[in-house]
mmCIF file of C-alpha atoms in Angstrom:
data_model
loop_
_atom_site.group_PDB
_atom_site.id
_atom_site.type_symbol
_atom_site.label_atom_id
_atom_site.label_comp_id
_atom_site.label_asym_id
_atom_site.label_seq_id
_atom_site.Cartn_x
_atom_site.Cartn_y
_atom_site.Cartn_z
ATOM 1 C CA MET A 1 3.738 7.141 3.174
ATOM 2 C CA ALA A 2 0.648 7.862 5.264
ATOM 3 C CA VAL A 3 -0.753 5.020 7.351
ATOM 4 C CA GLU A 4 -4.158 4.222 8.795
ATOM 5 C CA ASP A 5 -3.287 1.654 11.432
ATOM 6 C CA CYS A 6 -5.827 1.475 14.233
ATOM 7 C CA PHE A 7 -5.834 3.591 16.256
ATOM 8 C CA LEU A 8 -3.177 6.027 15.159
ATOM 9 C CA THR A 9 -3.687 8.540 12.352
ATOM 10 C CA GLY A 10 -6.212 8.926 9.543
ATOM 11 C CA GLY A 11 -4.574 7.966 6.274
ATOM 12 C CA LEU A 12 -6.453 10.340 3.987
ATOM 13 C CA SER A 13 -6.144 13.387 6.235
ATOM 14 C CA THR A 14 -2.436 12.725 6.787
ATOM 15 C CA ALA A 15 -1.866 12.316 3.050
ATOM 16 C CA ALA A 16 -3.810 15.471 2.258
ATOM 17 C CA THR A 17 -1.683 17.436 4.724
ATOM 18 C CA ALA A 18 1.556 16.115 3.236
ATOM 19 C CA LEU A 19 0.368 16.850 -0.298
ATOM 20 C CA ALA A 20 -0.664 20.388 0.638
ATOM 21 C CA CYS A 21 2.744 21.079 2.181
ATOM 22 C CA THR A 22 4.686 19.904 -0.887
ATOM 23 C CA GLU A 23 4.679 20.507 -4.616
ATOM 24 C CA ARG A 24 6.294 17.488 -6.261
ATOM 25 C CA VAL A 25 6.392 14.654 -3.717
ATOM 26 C CA ARG A 26 4.174 11.665 -4.334
ATOM 27 C CA VAL A 27 2.414 10.525 -1.169
ATOM 28 C CA GLY A 28 1.247 6.972 -0.670
ATOM 29 C CA ILE A 29 -1.439 5.686 1.679
ATOM 30 C CA GLY A 30 -0.778 2.227 2.976
ATOM 31 C CA LEU A 31 -3.282 1.005 3.797
ATOM 32 C CA LEU A 32 -6.919 2.038 4.087
ATOM 33 C CA PRO A 33 -8.704 -0.898 5.806
ATOM 34 C CA VAL A 34 -11.755 -1.543 3.657
ATOM 35 C CA PRO A 35 -14.077 -2.852 6.428
ATOM 36 C CA LEU A 36 -13.923 0.617 8.020
ATOM 37 C CA ARG A 37 -14.829 2.597 4.899
ATOM 38 C CA ASN A 38 -17.829 2.442 2.592
ATOM 39 C CA VAL A 39 -16.460 2.126 -0.927
ATOM 40 C CA ALA A 40 -18.430 5.130 -2.220
ATOM 41 C CA LEU A 41 -16.954 7.322 0.517
ATOM 42 C CA THR A 42 -13.441 6.127 -0.285
ATOM 43 C CA ALA A 43 -14.015 6.857 -3.974
ATOM 44 C CA MET A 44 -15.211 10.389 -3.143
ATOM 45 C CA GLU A 45 -12.170 11.072 -0.946
ATOM 46 C CA VAL A 46 -9.682 9.632 -3.440
ATOM 47 C CA ALA A 47 -11.246 11.560 -6.326
ATOM 48 C CA THR A 48 -10.972 14.774 -4.323
ATOM 49 C CA LEU A 49 -7.281 14.168 -3.595
ATOM 50 C CA HIS A 50 -6.579 13.526 -7.272
ATOM 51 C CA ARG A 51 -8.427 16.643 -8.375
ATOM 52 C CA LEU A 52 -6.507 18.774 -5.874
ATOM 53 C CA PHE A 53 -3.112 17.104 -6.389
ATOM 54 C CA PRO A 54 -3.126 15.390 -9.800
ATOM 55 C CA ASP A 55 -0.922 12.302 -10.154
ATOM 56 C CA ARG A 56 0.634 12.639 -6.683
ATOM 57 C CA PRO A 57 -1.563 10.525 -4.345
ATOM 58 C CA VAL A 58 -0.907 6.772 -4.413
ATOM 59 C CA ILE A 59 -3.774 4.874 -2.819
ATOM 60 C CA GLY A 60 -3.488 1.484 -1.150
ATOM 61 C CA VAL A 61 -6.282 -0.535 0.462
ATOM 62 C CA GLY A 62 -6.309 -3.768 2.426
ATOM 63 C CA HIS A 63 -8.622 -5.994 4.432
ATOM 64 C CA GLY A 64 -7.224 -4.701 7.726
ATOM 65 C CA VAL A 65 -5.757 -6.387 10.776
ATOM 66 C CA GLN A 66 -8.552 -8.674 11.858
ATOM 67 C CA SER A 67 -8.128 -8.120 15.595
ATOM 68 C CA TRP A 68 -8.461 -4.374 15.044
ATOM 69 C CA MET A 69 -11.485 -4.851 12.819
ATOM 70 C CA GLY A 70 -13.027 -6.912 15.590
ATOM 71 C CA GLN A 71 -12.409 -4.149 18.111
ATOM 72 C CA VAL A 72 -14.519 -1.708 16.103
ATOM 73 C CA GLY A 73 -17.242 -4.163 15.107
ATOM 74 C CA ALA A 74 -16.185 -4.246 11.451
ATOM 75 C CA ARG A 75 -14.755 -7.747 11.145
ATOM 76 C CA VAL A 76 -16.244 -9.770 8.282
ATOM 77 C CA ALA A 77 -16.436 -13.496 7.678
ATOM 78 C CA SER A 78 -14.477 -13.336 4.412
ATOM 79 C CA PRO A 79 -11.863 -10.542 4.343
ATOM 80 C CA VAL A 80 -10.580 -11.776 0.980
ATOM 81 C CA GLY A 81 -14.090 -11.750 -0.488
ATOM 82 C CA LEU A 82 -14.702 -8.223 0.744
ATOM 83 C CA LEU A 83 -11.404 -6.959 -0.670
ATOM 84 C CA GLY A 84 -12.131 -8.341 -4.126
ATOM 85 C CA GLU A 85 -15.615 -6.809 -4.264
ATOM 86 C CA TYR A 86 -14.296 -3.530 -2.910
ATOM 87 C CA LEU A 87 -11.438 -3.240 -5.407
ATOM 88 C CA ASP A 88 -13.726 -3.870 -8.368
ATOM 89 C CA ALA A 89 -16.219 -1.242 -7.224
ATOM 90 C CA LEU A 90 -13.598 1.347 -6.240
ATOM 91 C CA ARG A 91 -11.688 1.086 -9.522
ATOM 92 C CA ALA A 92 -14.924 1.351 -11.518
ATOM 93 C CA LEU A 93 -16.142 4.404 -9.606
ATOM 94 C CA LEU A 94 -12.804 6.179 -10.017
ATOM 95 C CA ALA A 95 -12.900 5.398 -13.735
ATOM 96 C CA GLY A 96 -16.137 7.407 -13.947
ATOM 97 C CA GLU A 97 -18.425 4.415 -14.349
ATOM 98 C CA ARG A 98 -21.952 4.139 -12.983
ATOM 99 C CA VAL A 99 -21.925 1.144 -10.685
ATOM 100 C CA SER A 100 -24.568 -1.202 -9.350
ATOM 101 C CA ALA A 101 -23.304 -4.065 -7.231
ATOM 102 C CA ARG A 102 -25.064 -6.805 -5.314
ATOM 103 C CA GLY A 103 -22.143 -8.545 -3.670
ATOM 104 C CA ARG A 104 -21.950 -10.242 -0.332
ATOM 105 C CA TYR A 105 -20.436 -7.093 1.172
ATOM 106 C CA VAL A 106 -20.415 -4.303 -1.422
ATOM 107 C CA GLN A 107 -23.870 -3.141 -2.418
ATOM 108 C CA LEU A 108 -24.303 -0.121 -4.659
ATOM 109 C CA ASP A 109 -27.426 1.066 -6.479
ATOM 110 C CA ASP A 110 -26.700 3.154 -9.576
ATOM 111 C CA VAL A 111 -23.798 5.045 -7.984
ATOM 112 C CA ALA A 112 -21.487 7.362 -9.938
ATOM 113 C CA LEU A 113 -19.101 10.097 -8.863
ATOM 114 C CA ASP A 114 -20.211 13.576 -9.863
ATOM 115 C CA GLN A 115 -16.573 14.630 -10.275
ATOM 116 C CA PRO A 116 -14.344 11.631 -10.971
ATOM 117 C CA PRO A 117 -10.629 12.168 -11.545
ATOM 118 C CA ALA A 118 -9.605 13.264 -15.035
ATOM 119 C CA GLU A 119 -7.712 9.983 -15.309
ATOM 120 C CA ALA A 120 -8.510 6.880 -13.280
ATOM 121 C CA PRO A 121 -5.780 6.438 -10.637
ATOM 122 C CA LYS A 122 -4.032 3.156 -10.012
ATOM 123 C CA ILE A 123 -5.289 1.406 -6.876
ATOM 124 C CA PHE A 124 -2.879 -0.748 -4.916
ATOM 125 C CA ALA A 125 -3.807 -3.456 -2.450
ATOM 126 C CA GLY A 126 -1.772 -4.787 0.432
ATOM 127 C CA ALA A 127 -1.578 -8.460 1.298
ATOM 128 C CA ARG A 128 0.339 -11.097 3.240
ATOM 129 C CA GLY A 129 -1.351 -14.442 2.696
ATOM 130 C CA PRO A 130 -1.216 -16.364 -0.599
ATOM 131 C CA ARG A 131 -4.937 -15.986 -1.361
ATOM 132 C CA SER A 132 -4.839 -12.251 -0.763
ATOM 133 C CA ILE A 133 -1.706 -11.779 -2.860
ATOM 134 C CA GLU A 134 -3.227 -13.705 -5.764
ATOM 135 C CA LEU A 135 -6.381 -11.623 -5.403
ATOM 136 C CA CYS A 136 -4.270 -8.470 -5.756
ATOM 137 C CA GLY A 137 -3.106 -9.690 -9.136
ATOM 138 C CA ALA A 138 -6.675 -10.224 -10.276
ATOM 139 C CA HIS A 139 -8.373 -7.135 -8.852
ATOM 140 C CA ALA A 140 -5.781 -4.424 -8.058
ATOM 141 C CA ASP A 141 -3.396 -2.340 -10.173
ATOM 142 C CA GLY A 142 -0.467 -2.974 -7.860
ATOM 143 C CA THR A 143 0.504 -4.894 -4.748
ATOM 144 C CA LEU A 144 2.054 -3.690 -1.505
ATOM 145 C CA LEU A 145 4.169 -6.274 0.324
ATOM 146 C CA ASP A 146 5.111 -5.400 3.874
ATOM 147 C CA SER A 147 8.424 -5.739 5.651
ATOM 148 C CA ILE A 148 7.990 -9.416 6.566
ATOM 149 C CA VAL A 149 9.131 -10.474 3.090
ATOM 150 C CA ASP A 150 12.663 -11.192 1.899
ATOM 151 C CA PRO A 151 13.735 -11.688 -1.739
ATOM 152 C CA ALA A 152 12.378 -15.240 -1.767
ATOM 153 C CA GLY A 153 9.055 -13.890 -0.525
ATOM 154 C CA VAL A 154 8.965 -11.306 -3.300
ATOM 155 C CA ARG A 155 9.588 -13.980 -5.924
ATOM 156 C CA ALA A 156 6.814 -16.136 -4.467
ATOM 157 C CA ALA A 157 4.455 -13.146 -4.398
ATOM 158 C CA ARG A 158 5.247 -12.329 -8.023
ATOM 159 C CA ALA A 159 4.271 -15.858 -9.035
ATOM 160 C CA LEU A 160 0.972 -15.607 -7.148
ATOM 161 C CA ILE A 161 0.234 -12.180 -8.614
ATOM 162 C CA GLU A 162 0.851 -13.456 -12.137
ATOM 163 C CA ALA A 163 -1.437 -16.409 -11.474
ATOM 164 C CA GLY A 164 -4.180 -14.025 -10.375
ATOM 165 C CA ARG A 165 -3.662 -11.803 -13.392
ATOM 166 C CA ALA A 166 -3.786 -14.757 -15.755
ATOM 167 C CA ALA A 167 -7.002 -16.053 -14.205
ATOM 168 C CA ALA A 168 -8.586 -12.604 -14.572
ATOM 169 C CA GLY A 169 -7.307 -12.158 -18.119
ATOM 170 C CA ARG A 170 -5.328 -9.043 -17.225
ATOM 171 C CA SER A 171 -2.367 -7.873 -19.283
ATOM 172 C CA ASP A 172 -1.946 -4.323 -17.971
ATOM 173 C CA GLU A 173 1.021 -3.221 -15.867
ATOM 174 C CA HIS A 174 1.107 -4.366 -12.248
ATOM 175 C CA HIS A 175 3.495 -2.556 -9.911
ATOM 176 C CA VAL A 176 4.886 -4.424 -6.893
ATOM 177 C CA VAL A 177 6.088 -2.446 -3.881
ATOM 178 C CA ALA A 178 8.108 -4.128 -1.138
ATOM 179 C CA ALA A 179 8.788 -2.622 2.279
ATOM 180 C CA LEU A 180 12.192 -3.052 3.909
ATOM 181 C CA LEU A 181 12.772 -2.569 7.634
ATOM 182 C CA ALA A 182 16.113 -0.775 7.866
ATOM 183 C CA ALA A 183 18.400 0.777 10.468
ATOM 184 C CA THR A 184 21.874 2.258 10.489
ATOM 185 C CA GLY A 185 24.302 3.225 13.228
ATOM 186 C CA PRO A 186 26.149 1.334 15.964
ATOM 187 C CA ASP A 187 23.009 -0.244 17.441
ATOM 188 C CA ALA A 188 21.290 -0.927 14.127
ATOM 189 C CA ALA A 189 21.203 -4.713 14.392
ATOM 190 C CA ALA A 190 19.633 -4.644 17.855
ATOM 191 C CA ARG A 191 17.006 -2.134 16.747
ATOM 192 C CA VAL A 192 15.989 -4.232 13.756
ATOM 193 C CA ALA A 193 15.954 -7.403 15.872
ATOM 194 C CA ALA A 194 13.663 -5.721 18.394
ATOM 195 C CA GLU A 195 11.041 -5.102 15.710
ATOM 196 C CA ARG A 196 11.175 -8.471 14.016
ATOM 197 C CA THR A 197 8.206 -10.766 14.579
ATOM 198 C CA PRO A 198 7.723 -14.507 14.029
ATOM 199 C CA GLU A 199 6.110 -13.599 10.690
ATOM 200 C CA HIS A 200 9.282 -11.970 9.352
ATOM 201 C CA ALA A 201 11.202 -14.133 6.881
ATOM 202 C CA ALA A 202 14.761 -15.017 7.814
ATOM 203 C CA GLY A 203 16.200 -12.577 5.271
ATOM 204 C CA ALA A 204 13.784 -9.716 5.931
ATOM 205 C CA GLY A 205 15.180 -6.427 7.218
ATOM 206 C CA VAL A 206 18.644 -4.917 7.062
ATOM 207 C CA ALA A 207 21.015 -3.273 9.546
ATOM 208 C CA GLY A 208 24.216 -1.541 8.542
ATOM 209 C CA ASP A 209 25.756 1.226 6.498
ATOM 210 C CA ALA A 210 24.559 2.660 3.192
ATOM 211 C CA HIS A 211 26.144 -0.150 1.182
ATOM 212 C CA ALA A 212 24.371 -2.825 3.251
ATOM 213 C CA VAL A 213 21.010 -1.089 2.872
ATOM 214 C CA ALA A 214 21.528 -0.526 -0.857
ATOM 215 C CA ASP A 215 22.421 -4.193 -1.353
ATOM 216 C CA ALA A 216 19.207 -5.219 0.410
ATOM 217 C CA VAL A 217 17.172 -2.862 -1.783
ATOM 218 C CA LEU A 218 18.774 -4.231 -4.942
ATOM 219 C CA ALA A 219 18.141 -7.812 -3.822
ATOM 220 C CA LEU A 220 14.408 -7.086 -3.481
ATOM 221 C CA ALA A 221 14.389 -5.342 -6.866
ATOM 222 C CA GLU A 222 16.111 -8.291 -8.519
ATOM 223 C CA ALA A 223 13.524 -10.597 -6.968
ATOM 224 C CA GLY A 224 10.696 -8.668 -8.624
ATOM 225 C CA ALA A 225 9.931 -5.529 -6.601
ATOM 226 C CA ASP A 226 9.385 -2.479 -8.806
ATOM 227 C CA SER A 227 9.733 -0.138 -5.832
ATOM 228 C CA VAL A 228 11.183 -0.561 -2.350
ATOM 229 C CA VAL A 229 9.966 1.520 0.594
ATOM 230 C CA LEU A 230 12.518 1.852 3.372
ATOM 231 C CA ALA A 231 10.827 1.644 6.764
ATOM 232 C CA PRO A 232 12.813 2.994 9.732
ATOM 233 C CA THR A 233 12.600 1.429 13.160
ATOM 234 C CA ALA A 234 10.167 3.056 15.548
ATOM 235 C CA ASP A 235 12.904 4.773 17.561
ATOM 236 C CA ALA A 236 14.704 6.273 14.537
ATOM 237 C CA ASP A 237 14.913 10.020 14.002
ATOM 238 C CA PRO A 238 12.774 10.510 10.851
ATOM 239 C CA GLU A 239 14.733 13.481 9.514
ATOM 240 C CA GLN A 240 18.099 11.803 10.009
ATOM 241 C CA PHE A 241 16.839 8.601 8.385
ATOM 242 C CA ILE A 242 15.504 10.456 5.346
ATOM 243 C CA ARG A 243 18.819 12.292 4.930
ATOM 244 C CA PHE A 244 20.723 9.009 5.234
ATOM 245 C CA VAL A 245 18.575 7.405 2.546
ATOM 246 C CA ALA A 246 18.636 10.410 0.207
ATOM 247 C CA ASP A 247 22.313 11.302 0.566
ATOM 248 C CA GLU A 248 23.956 7.908 1.054
ATOM 249 C CA VAL A 249 21.688 5.052 -0.047
ATOM 250 C CA ARG A 250 19.974 6.440 -3.136
ATOM 251 C CA PRO A 251 23.196 7.153 -5.080
ATOM 252 C CA LEU A 252 24.142 3.486 -4.670
ATOM 253 C CA VAL A 253 20.915 2.115 -6.177
ATOM 254 C CA GLY A 254 20.634 4.466 -9.138
#
């Protein structure tokens, strides 16, 4: 998964590189902070990725870390309001619609993509707070939950998402992705503990062997996650972690 955390790497350029270097791998972007990107520009970039690599990019947007948005002069008074307007406009543009919008934040005047994707891609949104999670149910096609959640958090998020979907009259599929901070090896517990924050739920994160990690994945799935993204600790060797997950964890979760 490509990231666009300030001030690290560009999510779209990183995703494009990964897609160009592979043939079958799906590459997710989590998340593009919407205050930084005009919605028409995001639609153009996403449409280009889907034309070049059909069905493989998975796009996620979010309202961004507010302190970072403040650093670049992009912080808005209502991040939740912006995200809702943005999702509606982005999904419509990628569906090939001609869009005019006069929102508080998103303003478009008769805008349409010249080359929209052949099929409108699903747009995910990331959220932590209850209002944002419910908004994802109403306005997004899927929700990304980060590594602060445990199974109880996933169940609570599912309830909020369904409330948002019901309020918006949506009955289409909604895919929930949960992230799981994970480490293996003799110092695994200390490495996970070092990256936990006060926002992490008591049961969030896992340290241990393949069976321990697989059990944590299955617990999130049983709580309502359709997909679980394993997030290594910052000091992990990426190649070794991927081999551990592919060779030892995946066979245990089916």
